[in-house]
């Protein structure tokens, strides 16, 4: 079985300050991990993904995430928030070959990011 | 490059009526998925399809029916809509369903059942 926990349902930052969105996962096998962003009334857009290559993954719009196996974490960061970053962010895990959850995505419950001027 | 589209974008219906949500992708991806998004639950998988004429249940399949006669289309039918099926529905597709393959999402259909 696999699961994802996003530790904060809401995060509020000021424009220009760092962003940290926390995600912990559980997976019986080596997982693939994703972060998606959803702007209001829009679909989901892929920000970045980890697939067992480099543990520090760079995505679009200046976001990056670090896979830490020992901590079972995949936190999303950005050095300087922009007003356009205000959205809901989803951490997602996919089980890899050998697990019963092979191929299927499991979503976290989402973190709403608010950016203040 | 249309990508993945959903129709209608908004739908209001009444309890007991049949409703079909359409999903169409232009990439010839093998895999297609239906999710529903509800507050406090994130996205939950309803059904998925590995290829034409191959479908399987996800996490919350009850009350839904799917079909896939053509690779590019994956309609979702609510045979007798209930208020608990009020939700935002997302269709997604991917080339395969392995490793780090990416799922691409449609814009969503907001369904209200009165």
Coordinates of C-alpha atoms in Angstrom, one line a residue:
Chain A
X1 CA 0.0 0.0 0.0
X2 CA 1.1 3.6 -0.5
X3 CA 0.0 6.9 1.0
X4 CA 0.9 10.5 1.0
X5 CA 0.6 13.1 3.8
X6 CA 0.8 16.8 3.1
X7 CA 1.6 18.2 6.5
X8 CA 0.0 21.6 6.0
X9 CA -3.4 22.3 4.5
X10 CA -2.7 26.0 4.2
X11 CA 0.6 27.9 3.9
X12 CA 0.8 31.7 3.8
X13 CA 3.9 33.7 2.8
X14 CA 4.8 37.2 1.7
X15 CA 5.9 37.9 -1.8
X16 CA 9.7 37.5 -2.1
X17 CA 10.1 35.1 0.9
X18 CA 10.8 31.4 0.6
X19 CA 8.2 28.7 0.2
X20 CA 8.2 25.3 1.9
X21 CA 5.4 22.8 1.3
X22 CA 5.9 19.6 3.2
X23 CA 5.1 16.1 2.0
X24 CA 5.7 12.7 3.5
X25 CA 5.0 9.4 1.7
X26 CA 4.7 5.8 2.4
X27 CA 5.4 3.1 -0.1
X28 CA 6.4 -0.5 0.0
X29 CA 8.6 -0.2 -3.0
X30 CA 10.8 2.5 -4.5
X31 CA 8.3 5.1 -5.6
X32 CA 8.0 7.8 -8.1
X33 CA 7.0 11.2 -6.7
X34 CA 5.3 14.2 -8.3
X35 CA 4.2 17.7 -7.4
X36 CA 1.2 19.1 -9.3
X37 CA -0.2 22.6 -9.0
X38 CA -3.8 23.6 -9.5
X39 CA -4.7 27.2 -10.0
X40 CA -8.3 28.3 -9.3
X41 CA -10.8 26.7 -11.7
X42 CA -8.0 25.1 -13.7
X43 CA -6.7 21.6 -14.2
X44 CA -3.6 20.1 -12.7
X45 CA -0.2 21.0 -14.1
X46 CA 3.0 19.0 -13.4
X47 CA 5.6 21.0 -11.5
X48 CA 8.3 18.3 -11.2
X49 CA 8.8 14.6 -10.7
X50 CA 11.3 12.2 -9.0
X51 CA 12.0 8.9 -10.7
X52 CA 15.0 7.5 -8.8
X53 CA 17.6 9.6 -10.6
X54 CA 19.0 12.7 -8.9
X55 CA 17.5 13.3 -5.4
X56 CA 17.2 17.1 -6.0
X57 CA 14.7 17.7 -8.7
X58 CA 14.2 21.0 -10.4
X59 CA 10.9 21.9 -11.8
X60 CA 9.1 24.8 -13.6
X61 CA 8.7 28.3 -12.3
X62 CA 11.7 28.0 -9.9
X63 CA 10.4 25.2 -7.8
X64 CA 12.5 22.3 -6.6
X65 CA 12.1 19.3 -4.4
X66 CA 14.4 17.0 -2.6
X67 CA 13.8 13.2 -2.2
X68 CA 15.0 12.0 1.2
X69 CA 14.5 8.3 1.6
X70 CA 15.6 8.2 5.2
X71 CA 12.9 10.7 6.1
X72 CA 10.4 9.5 3.5
X73 CA 9.9 13.1 2.5
X74 CA 9.6 15.0 -0.7
X75 CA 9.2 18.7 0.3
X76 CA 8.6 21.4 -2.3
X77 CA 10.6 24.6 -2.1
X78 CA 11.0 27.9 -3.9
X79 CA 13.5 30.6 -2.8
X80 CA 11.3 33.6 -3.5
X81 CA 7.5 33.5 -3.8
X82 CA 5.6 35.3 -6.5
X83 CA 2.0 36.4 -6.5
X84 CA 1.3 34.0 -9.4
X85 CA 2.4 31.1 -7.2
X86 CA -0.9 31.3 -5.2
X87 CA -2.6 28.0 -5.9
X88 CA -3.2 24.5 -4.5
X89 CA -0.3 22.1 -4.6
X90 CA -0.6 18.3 -4.6
X91 CA 2.1 15.8 -3.7
X92 CA 1.6 12.5 -5.5
X93 CA 3.2 9.0 -5.2
X94 CA 3.2 6.2 -7.7
X95 CA 4.3 2.7 -6.8
X96 CA 6.8 1.1 -9.0
X97 CA 7.3 -2.4 -10.3
X98 CA 6.8 -5.1 -7.8
X99 CA 4.2 -3.4 -5.6
X100 CA 0.5 -4.0 -5.7
X101 CA 0.0 -0.3 -6.2
X102 CA 1.9 -0.5 -9.4
X103 CA 1.2 2.3 -11.8
X104 CA -1.6 4.0 -9.8
X105 CA -1.3 7.5 -8.4
X106 CA -2.1 8.4 -4.8
X107 CA -2.7 12.0 -4.1
X108 CA -2.2 14.0 -1.0
X109 CA -5.0 16.2 0.3
X110 CA -3.4 19.3 -1.0
X111 CA -1.8 22.5 0.4
X112 CA -3.3 25.9 -0.4
X113 CA -0.5 28.5 -0.9
X114 CA -1.5 32.1 -0.3
X115 CA 1.0 34.8 -1.2
X116 CA 0.6 38.3 0.3
X117 CA 1.9 41.5 -1.3
Chain B
X1 CA -2.3 20.6 -30.2
X2 CA -5.6 20.1 -28.3
X3 CA -4.1 17.7 -25.7
X4 CA -6.8 16.4 -23.4
X5 CA -10.3 17.9 -23.3
X6 CA -13.4 17.4 -21.2
X7 CA -17.0 18.2 -21.8
X8 CA -19.1 19.7 -20.6
X9 CA -17.1 22.0 -18.3
X10 CA -20.1 22.6 -16.1
X11 CA -23.2 20.4 -15.6
X12 CA -26.2 20.7 -13.3
X13 CA -28.5 17.7 -13.1
X14 CA -31.1 16.2 -10.8
X15 CA -31.0 13.1 -8.6
X16 CA -31.8 9.9 -10.5
X17 CA -30.8 11.2 -13.9
X18 CA -28.2 9.7 -16.1
X19 CA -25.2 11.9 -16.9
X20 CA -22.2 11.2 -19.2
X21 CA -19.0 13.2 -18.9
X22 CA -16.8 13.1 -21.9
X23 CA -13.0 12.9 -22.2
X24 CA -11.0 13.1 -25.3
X25 CA -7.2 13.0 -25.8
X26 CA -5.2 13.6 -29.0
X27 CA -1.9 12.0 -28.0
X28 CA -2.9 8.3 -28.5
X29 CA -1.9 7.6 -24.9
X30 CA -2.6 4.1 -23.8
X31 CA -3.8 4.9 -20.3
X32 CA -6.7 7.0 -19.3
X33 CA -8.0 7.8 -15.9
X34 CA -11.0 9.4 -14.1
X35 CA -10.7 11.1 -10.8
X36 CA -13.1 13.0 -8.6
X37 CA -11.9 15.9 -6.4
X38 CA -13.6 16.7 -3.2
X39 CA -12.7 19.0 -0.3
X40 CA -10.7 17.1 2.3
X41 CA -10.1 14.1 0.0
X42 CA -7.8 15.4 -2.7
X43 CA -8.2 13.4 -5.9
X44 CA -9.5 9.9 -5.8
X45 CA -9.3 7.4 -8.7
X46 CA -12.7 6.2 -10.0
X47 CA -11.7 4.1 -13.0
X48 CA -8.8 3.7 -15.3
X49 CA -8.2 2.1 -18.7
X50 CA -5.0 0.5 -19.9
X51 CA -6.1 0.4 -23.6
X52 CA -9.3 0.3 -25.7
X53 CA -11.8 -2.2 -24.2
X54 CA -9.7 -2.7 -21.1
X55 CA -10.9 -0.9 -17.9
X56 CA -10.5 -1.5 -14.2
X57 CA -11.9 -0.1 -11.0
X58 CA -10.1 2.5 -8.9
X59 CA -10.7 3.6 -5.4
X60 CA -14.3 4.8 -5.6
X61 CA -16.0 3.1 -8.6
X62 CA -19.5 2.6 -7.1
X63 CA -22.2 4.4 -9.1
X64 CA -20.1 5.0 -12.1
X65 CA -19.7 3.2 -15.4
X66 CA -16.9 3.6 -18.0
X67 CA -16.3 2.4 -21.5
X68 CA -13.4 2.7 -24.0
X69 CA -14.3 1.7 -27.5
X70 CA -11.7 4.0 -29.0
X71 CA -8.2 4.9 -27.7
X72 CA -8.9 8.6 -27.7
X73 CA -12.2 8.6 -25.8
X74 CA -13.0 7.6 -22.2
X75 CA -16.6 8.6 -21.2
X76 CA -17.7 8.4 -17.6
X77 CA -21.4 7.7 -16.9
X78 CA -23.4 8.2 -13.8
X79 CA -26.3 5.9 -14.3
X80 CA -28.5 7.4 -11.6
X81 CA -26.9 10.5 -10.2
X82 CA -26.9 11.1 -6.4
X83 CA -26.1 14.2 -4.5
X84 CA -23.0 12.6 -3.1
X85 CA -21.6 12.6 -6.7
X86 CA -21.5 16.4 -6.8
X87 CA -17.9 17.0 -7.4
X88 CA -15.2 18.1 -9.8
X89 CA -14.2 15.4 -12.2
X90 CA -10.8 15.2 -13.9
X91 CA -9.8 13.0 -16.7
X92 CA -6.1 12.2 -17.2
X93 CA -4.0 10.2 -19.7
X94 CA -0.5 8.8 -19.8
X95 CA 1.6 6.9 -22.3
X96 CA 2.1 4.0 -19.8
X97 CA 1.5 3.5 -16.1
X98 CA 5.0 2.8 -15.0
X99 CA 7.8 4.4 -13.1
X100 CA 7.9 8.2 -13.6
X101 CA 5.6 8.4 -16.5
X102 CA 3.6 11.6 -16.2
X103 CA -0.2 11.8 -16.2
X104 CA -1.7 14.8 -18.0
X105 CA -4.9 16.2 -16.8
X106 CA -7.9 17.8 -18.5
X107 CA -9.4 21.0 -17.3
X108 CA -12.1 19.3 -15.2
X109 CA -15.9 19.1 -15.2
X110 CA -17.8 20.6 -12.3
X111 CA -20.9 18.5 -11.7
X112 CA -23.7 19.5 -9.4
X113 CA -26.5 17.1 -8.6
X114 CA -29.6 18.7 -7.1

